[in-house]
Short mmCIF file of C-alpha atoms in Angstrom, two decimals:
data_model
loop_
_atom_site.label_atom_id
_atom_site.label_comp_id
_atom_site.label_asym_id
_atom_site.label_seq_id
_atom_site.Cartn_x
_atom_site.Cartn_y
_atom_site.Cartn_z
CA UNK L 1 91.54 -2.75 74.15
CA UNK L 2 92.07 -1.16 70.67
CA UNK L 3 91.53 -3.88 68.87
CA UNK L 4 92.68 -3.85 65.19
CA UNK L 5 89.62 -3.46 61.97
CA UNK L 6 87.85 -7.00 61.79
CA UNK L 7 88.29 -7.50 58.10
CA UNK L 8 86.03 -9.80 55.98
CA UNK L 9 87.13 -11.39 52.99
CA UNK L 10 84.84 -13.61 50.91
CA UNK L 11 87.11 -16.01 48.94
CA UNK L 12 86.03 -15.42 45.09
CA UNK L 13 85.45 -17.38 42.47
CA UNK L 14 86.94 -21.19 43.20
CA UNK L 15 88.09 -21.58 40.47
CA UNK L 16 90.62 -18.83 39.86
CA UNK L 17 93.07 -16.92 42.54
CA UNK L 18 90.87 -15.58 44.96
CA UNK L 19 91.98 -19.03 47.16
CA UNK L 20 95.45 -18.56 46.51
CA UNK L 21 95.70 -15.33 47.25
CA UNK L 22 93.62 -15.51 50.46
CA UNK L 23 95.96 -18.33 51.70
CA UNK L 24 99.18 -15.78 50.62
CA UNK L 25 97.58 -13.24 52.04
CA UNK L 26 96.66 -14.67 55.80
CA UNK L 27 100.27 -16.21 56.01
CA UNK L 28 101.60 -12.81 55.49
CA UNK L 29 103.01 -11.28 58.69
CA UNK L 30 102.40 -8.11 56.71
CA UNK L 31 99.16 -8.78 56.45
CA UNK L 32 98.50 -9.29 59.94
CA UNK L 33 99.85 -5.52 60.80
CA UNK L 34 97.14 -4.18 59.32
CA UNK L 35 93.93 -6.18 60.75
CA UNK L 36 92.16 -9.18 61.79
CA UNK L 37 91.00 -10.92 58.95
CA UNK L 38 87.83 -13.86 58.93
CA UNK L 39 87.43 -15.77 55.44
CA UNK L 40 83.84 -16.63 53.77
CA UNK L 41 84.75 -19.34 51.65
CA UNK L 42 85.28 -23.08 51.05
CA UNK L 43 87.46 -24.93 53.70
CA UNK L 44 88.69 -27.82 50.66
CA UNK L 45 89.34 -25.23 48.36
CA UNK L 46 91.91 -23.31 50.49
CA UNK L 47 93.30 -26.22 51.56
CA UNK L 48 94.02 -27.10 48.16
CA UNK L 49 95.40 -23.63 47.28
CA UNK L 50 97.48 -23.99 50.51
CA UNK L 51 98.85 -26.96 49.13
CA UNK L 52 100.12 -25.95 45.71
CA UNK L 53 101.15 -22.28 46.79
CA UNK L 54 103.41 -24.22 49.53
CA UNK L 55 101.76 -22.20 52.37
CA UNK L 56 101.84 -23.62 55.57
CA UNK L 57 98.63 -22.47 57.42
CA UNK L 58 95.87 -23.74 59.68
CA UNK L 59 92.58 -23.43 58.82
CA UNK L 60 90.30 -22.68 61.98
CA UNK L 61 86.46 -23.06 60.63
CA UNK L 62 84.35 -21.19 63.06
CA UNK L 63 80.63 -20.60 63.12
CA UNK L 64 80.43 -17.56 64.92
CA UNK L 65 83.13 -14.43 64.40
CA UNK L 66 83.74 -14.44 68.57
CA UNK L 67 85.00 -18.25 67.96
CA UNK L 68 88.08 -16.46 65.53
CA UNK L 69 91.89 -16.68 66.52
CA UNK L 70 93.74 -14.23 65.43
CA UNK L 71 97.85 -15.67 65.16
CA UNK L 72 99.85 -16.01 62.47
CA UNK L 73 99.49 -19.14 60.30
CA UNK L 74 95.54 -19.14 61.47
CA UNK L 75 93.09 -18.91 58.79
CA UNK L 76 89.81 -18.39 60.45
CA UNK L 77 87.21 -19.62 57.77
CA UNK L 78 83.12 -19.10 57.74
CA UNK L 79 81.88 -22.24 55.48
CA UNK L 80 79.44 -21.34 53.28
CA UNK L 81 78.04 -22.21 49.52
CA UNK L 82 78.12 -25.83 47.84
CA UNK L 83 80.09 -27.71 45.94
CA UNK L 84 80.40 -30.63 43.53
CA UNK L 85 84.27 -31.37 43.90
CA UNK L 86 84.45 -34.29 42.11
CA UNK L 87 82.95 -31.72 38.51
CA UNK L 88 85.41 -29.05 40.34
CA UNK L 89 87.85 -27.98 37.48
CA UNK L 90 90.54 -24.94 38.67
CA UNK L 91 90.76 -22.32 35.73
CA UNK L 92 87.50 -23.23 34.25
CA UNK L 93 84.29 -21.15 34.18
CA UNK L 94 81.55 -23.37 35.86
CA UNK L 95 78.08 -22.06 37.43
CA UNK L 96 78.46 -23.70 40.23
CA UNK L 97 81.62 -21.23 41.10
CA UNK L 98 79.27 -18.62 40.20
CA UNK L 99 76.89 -19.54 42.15
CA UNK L 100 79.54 -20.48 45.63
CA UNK L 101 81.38 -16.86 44.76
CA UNK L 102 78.12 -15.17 44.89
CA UNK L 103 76.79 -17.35 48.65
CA UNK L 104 80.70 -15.86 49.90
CA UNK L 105 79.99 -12.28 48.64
CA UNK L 106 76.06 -12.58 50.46
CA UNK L 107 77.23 -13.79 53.84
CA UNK L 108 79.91 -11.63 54.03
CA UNK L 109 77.84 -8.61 53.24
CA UNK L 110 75.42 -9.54 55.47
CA UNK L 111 77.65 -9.62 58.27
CA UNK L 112 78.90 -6.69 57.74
CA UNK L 113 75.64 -4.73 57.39
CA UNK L 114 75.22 -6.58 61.32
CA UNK L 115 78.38 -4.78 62.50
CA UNK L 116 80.09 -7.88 62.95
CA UNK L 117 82.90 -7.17 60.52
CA UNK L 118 84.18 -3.52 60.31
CA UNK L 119 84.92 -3.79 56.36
CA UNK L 120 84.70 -5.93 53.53
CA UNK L 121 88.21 -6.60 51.20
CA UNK L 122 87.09 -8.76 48.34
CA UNK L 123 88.85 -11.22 45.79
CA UNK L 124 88.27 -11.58 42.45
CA UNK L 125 84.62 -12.92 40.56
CA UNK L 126 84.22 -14.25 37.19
CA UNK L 127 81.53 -12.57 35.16
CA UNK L 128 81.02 -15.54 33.23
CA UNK L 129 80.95 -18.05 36.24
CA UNK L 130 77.49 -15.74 37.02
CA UNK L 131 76.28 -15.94 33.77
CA UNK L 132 76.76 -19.72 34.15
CA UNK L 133 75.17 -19.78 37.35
CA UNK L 134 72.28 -17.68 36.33
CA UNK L 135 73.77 -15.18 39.15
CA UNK L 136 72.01 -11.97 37.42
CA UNK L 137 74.77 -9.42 38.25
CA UNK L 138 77.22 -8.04 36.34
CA UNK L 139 79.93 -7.77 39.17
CA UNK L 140 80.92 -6.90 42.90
CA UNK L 141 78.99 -3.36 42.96
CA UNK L 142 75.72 -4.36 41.29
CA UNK L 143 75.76 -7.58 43.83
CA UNK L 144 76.77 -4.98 46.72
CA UNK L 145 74.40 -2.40 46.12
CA UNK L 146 71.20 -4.68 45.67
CA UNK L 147 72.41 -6.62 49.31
CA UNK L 148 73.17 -3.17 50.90
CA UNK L 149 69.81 -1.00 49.28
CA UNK L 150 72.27 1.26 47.98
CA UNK L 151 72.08 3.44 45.17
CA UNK L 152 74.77 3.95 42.31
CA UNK L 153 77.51 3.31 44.49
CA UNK L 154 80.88 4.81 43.92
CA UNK L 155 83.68 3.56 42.56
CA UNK L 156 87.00 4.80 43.58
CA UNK L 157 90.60 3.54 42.98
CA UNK L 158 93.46 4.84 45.11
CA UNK L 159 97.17 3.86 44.46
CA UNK L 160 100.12 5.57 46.98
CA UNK L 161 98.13 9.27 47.51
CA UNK L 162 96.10 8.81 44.11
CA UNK L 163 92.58 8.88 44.30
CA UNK L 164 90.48 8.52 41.35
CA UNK L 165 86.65 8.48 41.00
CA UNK L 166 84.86 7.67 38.16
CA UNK L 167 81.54 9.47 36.30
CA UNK L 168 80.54 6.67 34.22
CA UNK L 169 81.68 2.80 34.27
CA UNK L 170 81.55 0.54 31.81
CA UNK L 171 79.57 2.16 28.77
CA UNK L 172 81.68 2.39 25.76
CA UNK L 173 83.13 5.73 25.18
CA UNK L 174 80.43 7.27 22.71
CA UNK L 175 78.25 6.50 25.32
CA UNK L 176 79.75 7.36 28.51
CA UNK L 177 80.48 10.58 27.22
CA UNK L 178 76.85 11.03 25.71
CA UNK L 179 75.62 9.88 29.23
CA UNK L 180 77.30 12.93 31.01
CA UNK L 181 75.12 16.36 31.95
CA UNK L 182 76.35 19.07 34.24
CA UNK L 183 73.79 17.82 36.48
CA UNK L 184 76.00 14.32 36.96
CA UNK L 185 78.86 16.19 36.66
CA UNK L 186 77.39 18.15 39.87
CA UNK L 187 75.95 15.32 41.54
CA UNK L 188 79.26 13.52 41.53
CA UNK L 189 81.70 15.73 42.75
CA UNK L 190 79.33 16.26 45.65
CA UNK L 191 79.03 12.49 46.34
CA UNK L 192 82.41 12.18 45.84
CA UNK L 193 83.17 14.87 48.40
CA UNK L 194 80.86 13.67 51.42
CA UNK L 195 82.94 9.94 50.57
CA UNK L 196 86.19 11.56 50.88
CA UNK L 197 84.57 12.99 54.46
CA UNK L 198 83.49 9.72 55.46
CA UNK L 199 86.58 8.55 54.51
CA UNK L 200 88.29 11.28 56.98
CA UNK L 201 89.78 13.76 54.43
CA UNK L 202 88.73 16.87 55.92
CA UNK L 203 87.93 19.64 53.33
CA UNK L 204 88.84 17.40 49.94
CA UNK L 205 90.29 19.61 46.86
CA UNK L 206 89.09 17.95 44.01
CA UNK L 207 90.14 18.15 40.16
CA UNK L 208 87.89 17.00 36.91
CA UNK L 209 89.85 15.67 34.30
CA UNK L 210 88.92 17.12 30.79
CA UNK L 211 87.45 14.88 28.25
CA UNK L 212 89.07 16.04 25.16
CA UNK L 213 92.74 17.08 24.04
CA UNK L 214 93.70 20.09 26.05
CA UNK L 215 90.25 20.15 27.73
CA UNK L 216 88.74 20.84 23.76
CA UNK L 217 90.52 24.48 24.06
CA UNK L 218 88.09 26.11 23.58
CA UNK L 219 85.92 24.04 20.85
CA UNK L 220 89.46 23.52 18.91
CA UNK L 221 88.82 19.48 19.45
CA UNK L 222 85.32 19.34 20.88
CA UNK L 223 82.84 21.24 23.23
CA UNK L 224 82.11 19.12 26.01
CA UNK L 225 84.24 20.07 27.98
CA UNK L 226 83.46 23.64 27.77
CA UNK L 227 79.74 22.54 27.65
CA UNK L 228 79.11 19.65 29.76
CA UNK L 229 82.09 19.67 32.47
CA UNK L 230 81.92 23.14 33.35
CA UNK L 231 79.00 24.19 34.17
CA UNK L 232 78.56 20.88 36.56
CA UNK L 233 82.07 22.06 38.42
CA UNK L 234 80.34 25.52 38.67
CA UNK L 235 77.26 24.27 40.17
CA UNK L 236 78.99 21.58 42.85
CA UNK L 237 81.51 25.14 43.65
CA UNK L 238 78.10 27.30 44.19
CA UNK L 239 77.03 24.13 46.36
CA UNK L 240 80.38 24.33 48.17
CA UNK L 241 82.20 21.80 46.48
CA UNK L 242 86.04 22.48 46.54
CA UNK L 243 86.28 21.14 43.07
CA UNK L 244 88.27 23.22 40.10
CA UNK L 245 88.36 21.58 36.53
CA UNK L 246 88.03 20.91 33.85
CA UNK L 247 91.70 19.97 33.69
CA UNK L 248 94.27 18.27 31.02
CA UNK L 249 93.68 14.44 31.44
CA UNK L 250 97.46 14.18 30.54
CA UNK L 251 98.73 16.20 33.57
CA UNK L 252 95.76 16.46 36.11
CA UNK L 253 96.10 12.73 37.52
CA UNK L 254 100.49 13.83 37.70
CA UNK L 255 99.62 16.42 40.07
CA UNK L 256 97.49 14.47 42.03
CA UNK L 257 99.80 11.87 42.53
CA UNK L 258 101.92 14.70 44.06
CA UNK L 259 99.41 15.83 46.44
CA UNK L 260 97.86 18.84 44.29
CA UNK L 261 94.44 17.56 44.71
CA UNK L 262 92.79 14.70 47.10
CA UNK L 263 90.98 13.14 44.39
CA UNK L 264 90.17 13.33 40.47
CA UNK L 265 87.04 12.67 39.01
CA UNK L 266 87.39 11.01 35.85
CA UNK L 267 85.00 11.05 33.76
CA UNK L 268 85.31 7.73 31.50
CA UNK L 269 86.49 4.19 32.50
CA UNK L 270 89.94 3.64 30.43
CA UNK L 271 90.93 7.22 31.26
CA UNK L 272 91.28 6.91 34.90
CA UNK L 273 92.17 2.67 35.32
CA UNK L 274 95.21 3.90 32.90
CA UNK L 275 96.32 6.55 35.36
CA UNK L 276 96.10 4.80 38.22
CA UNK L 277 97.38 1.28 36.75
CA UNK L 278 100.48 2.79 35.34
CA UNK L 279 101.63 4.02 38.89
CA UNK L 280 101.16 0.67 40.12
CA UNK L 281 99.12 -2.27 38.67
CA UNK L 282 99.04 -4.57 41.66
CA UNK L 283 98.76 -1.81 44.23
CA UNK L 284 96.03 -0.04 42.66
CA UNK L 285 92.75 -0.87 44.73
CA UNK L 286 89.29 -0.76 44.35
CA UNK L 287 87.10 1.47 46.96
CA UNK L 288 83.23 1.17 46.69
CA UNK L 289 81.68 4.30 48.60
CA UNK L 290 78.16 5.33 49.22
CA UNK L 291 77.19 2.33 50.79
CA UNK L 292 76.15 1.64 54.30
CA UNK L 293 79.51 -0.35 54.50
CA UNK L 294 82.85 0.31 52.81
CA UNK L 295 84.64 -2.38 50.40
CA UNK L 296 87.93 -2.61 49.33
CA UNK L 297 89.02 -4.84 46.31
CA UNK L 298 91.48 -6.02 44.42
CA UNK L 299 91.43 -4.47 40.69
CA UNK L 300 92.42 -7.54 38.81
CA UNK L 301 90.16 -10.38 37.66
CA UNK L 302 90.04 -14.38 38.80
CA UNK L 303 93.17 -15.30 36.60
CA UNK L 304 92.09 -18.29 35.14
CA UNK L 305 95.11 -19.29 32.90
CA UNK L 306 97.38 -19.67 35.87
CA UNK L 307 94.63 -20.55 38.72
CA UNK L 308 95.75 -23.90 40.30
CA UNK L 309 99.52 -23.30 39.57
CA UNK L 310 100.73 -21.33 42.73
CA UNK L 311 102.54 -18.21 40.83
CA UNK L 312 99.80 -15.56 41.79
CA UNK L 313 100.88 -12.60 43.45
CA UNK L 314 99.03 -11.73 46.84
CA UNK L 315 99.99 -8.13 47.25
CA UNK L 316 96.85 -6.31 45.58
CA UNK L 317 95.02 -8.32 48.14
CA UNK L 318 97.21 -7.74 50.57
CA UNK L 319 96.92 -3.94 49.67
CA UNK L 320 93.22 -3.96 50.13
CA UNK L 321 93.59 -5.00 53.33
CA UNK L 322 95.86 -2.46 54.45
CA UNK L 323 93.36 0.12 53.08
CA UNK L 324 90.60 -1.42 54.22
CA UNK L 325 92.03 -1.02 57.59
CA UNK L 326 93.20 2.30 56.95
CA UNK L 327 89.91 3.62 56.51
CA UNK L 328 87.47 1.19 58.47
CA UNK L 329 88.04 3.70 61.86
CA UNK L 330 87.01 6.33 60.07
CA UNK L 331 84.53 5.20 58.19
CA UNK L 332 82.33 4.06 61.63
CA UNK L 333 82.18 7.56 62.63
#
C-alpha cells in the first residue's frame, strides 16, 4: 500500500492559535488529501480550542504512532509536556507555554529523526513564552538545528511556484549586509541548490536578488553588489551552480513567480518575506532545509490578541501540510 506522508505536527504555544488551528486543520477534509497527520500536544487544550472554534472532532490519544486512526473527525494526539491549567491564561505569555511548546517541538523532532514520522509541519511559538520559560532559543530553527546536529539550516519560503531563500536572517540591515562575503554568497547558492535536489527539482536555475537600487548600477547607489554579490555568483557558476544574478530586487522575485527561475536567493530578511507575503500572506510557508529531516511551517506568529476567540484562519497550516506532503517522498530519497 502507498500509504500517504505521516505528518507530525507539534501543537505550539498553548496559549495562542497553534490549538485552534490544529483542530481547523484535522477537521478539514482538505487537509486529509494531502496526508496523515499525528498531533504532539495537550489533549485539554485542543479540546478547549475544539470547543470555541465549534469543531466537532474526536480526539484519539495514542502512545505509539501504529495505535493512530486515520478518518475524518479523528485527531490522533501524542500527550506530552505539563501543565498548570488552573494559572492557564489563553493570549498571555507564560513560561510554562514556553516551556510545553518547546516538550511538543522535542518529541516531535525526535520522532522524526526515528523515521517514525516522514515530516514535521509546525504551528506557531512565542519568543517571549521561551524567554519566560528560560527555553534558551530564539525560535523553531535554532531549537531544530541543536535537536537535529545540524548546521545553519536553511530557511526557505515558497508561495504558488515562488521559492525564496534567504542569506542572512534576522540581523538588522547594516548588519546583514555587512555580514555578506562572496564566500557566503557562494556557499549559499550551493546549499541552496543540493536543497532544491533533495527537494526533487532536477537541475534548479537560480537568481540573486541585488541589494541596492538597480543592483547599485554600477557604483551609481552602492558597490556591493558589484563587489560582494558577484563574485560569489561567479564562484558557485565555476562550481556548477546554475545561478545568474545579481538581479533587480524589484523585478527578479516577478519573474520567478512566473517560472523564470526555481528559486531566488535573497539576500536580507524584509526583502524576500515582502515578496513572498504580498503574493499571498497566509499561503506563504516556511521550509527549513539542510537538516536530516524537512519542516514545514506556518509563517505567522501565535496570535495572541485573538487566541481563545475562534476567528483564526487554518489555511497557512493547512498549506504546510500540503507541502509538507508534497515534498516528504522526495525528500526520503
Amino acid at each position: 500500500m502507498n500509504a500517504k506522508p505521516l505528518i507530525g505536527i507539534p501543537m505550539g504555544d498553548p496559549a495562542g492559535i497553534g490549538p485552534e488551528i490544529v483542530v481547523k486543520t484535522v477537521a478539514a477534509k482538505e487537509a486529509h488529501q494531502y496526508g496523515r497527520m499525528i498531533i504532539v500536544g495537550d489533549k485539554r487544550i485542543l479540546e478547549d480550542a475544539a470547543k470555541f472554534s465549534n469543531v466537532d472532532i474526536d480526539i484519539n490519544p495514542i502512545g505509539d504512532v501504529n495505535e493512530a486512526i486515520y478518518q475524518d473527525g479523528t485527531l490522533n494526539l501524542i500527550q506530552c509536556g505539563e501543565l498548570d491549567y488552573q494559572a492557564f491564561k489563553p493570549g498571555a505569555i507564560q513560561g510554562q507555554c514556553g516551556k510545553a511548546a518547546y516538550e511538543y517541538i522535542k518529541v516531535a523532532t525526535e520522532l522524526t529523526l526515528a523515521n517514525q514520522f516522514d515530516v514535521l509541519a509546525t504551528t506557531p511559538i512565542n519568543k517571549e513564552s521561551l524567554k519566560a520559560g528560560k527555553v534558551n532559543y530564539i525560535g523553531h530553527t535554532e531549537i531544530l538545528a541543536d535537536l537535529t546536529g545540524a548546521d545553519d539550516p536553511l530557511t526557505m519560503f515558497q508561495v504558488k511556484e515562488l521559492r525564496v531563500f534567504f542569506l542572512t536572517r534576522h540581523l538588522s540591515l547594516v548588519k546583514a549586509i555587512q555580514t555578506l562575503t562572496p564566500e557566503r554568497v557562494c556557499d549559499y547558492a550551493i546549499r541552496c541548490a543540493e536543497a532544491l535536489h533533495k527537494l526533487g527539482i532536477k537541475d534548479p536555475k537560480m537568481a540573486v536578488a541585488g541589494i541596492n537600487p538597480h543592483c547599485g548600477e554600477h557604483g551609481l547607489f552602492g558597490h556591493e553588489d558589484d563587489d560582494v554579490l558577484l563574485p560569489g555568483i561567479e564562484m558557485a557558476q565555476k562550481a556548477g551552480v546554475n545561478v545568474v544574478g545579481p538581479k533587480p530586487a524589484d523585478s527578479v522575485f516577478h519573474f520567478a513567480l512566473l517560472g523564470a527561475y526555481d528559486a531566488v536567493l535573497s539576500p536580507y530578511h524584509d526583502q524576500g518575506h515582502i515578496a513572498t507575503k504580498m503574493v499571498d500572506f497566509h499561503r506563504t510557508i516556511s521550509i527549513t532545509n539542510g537538516m536530516p529531516i524537512l519542516r514545514t511551517s506556518v509563517d505567522h506568529g501565535t496570535a495572541n490578541d485573538i487566541a481563545g476567540k475562534g476567528i483564526a484562519n487554518a489555511v497557512s497550516l493547512i498549506e504546510a501540510v500540503r507541502l509538507a506532503a508534497l515534498y516528504a517522498p522526495y525528500f526520503k530519497k
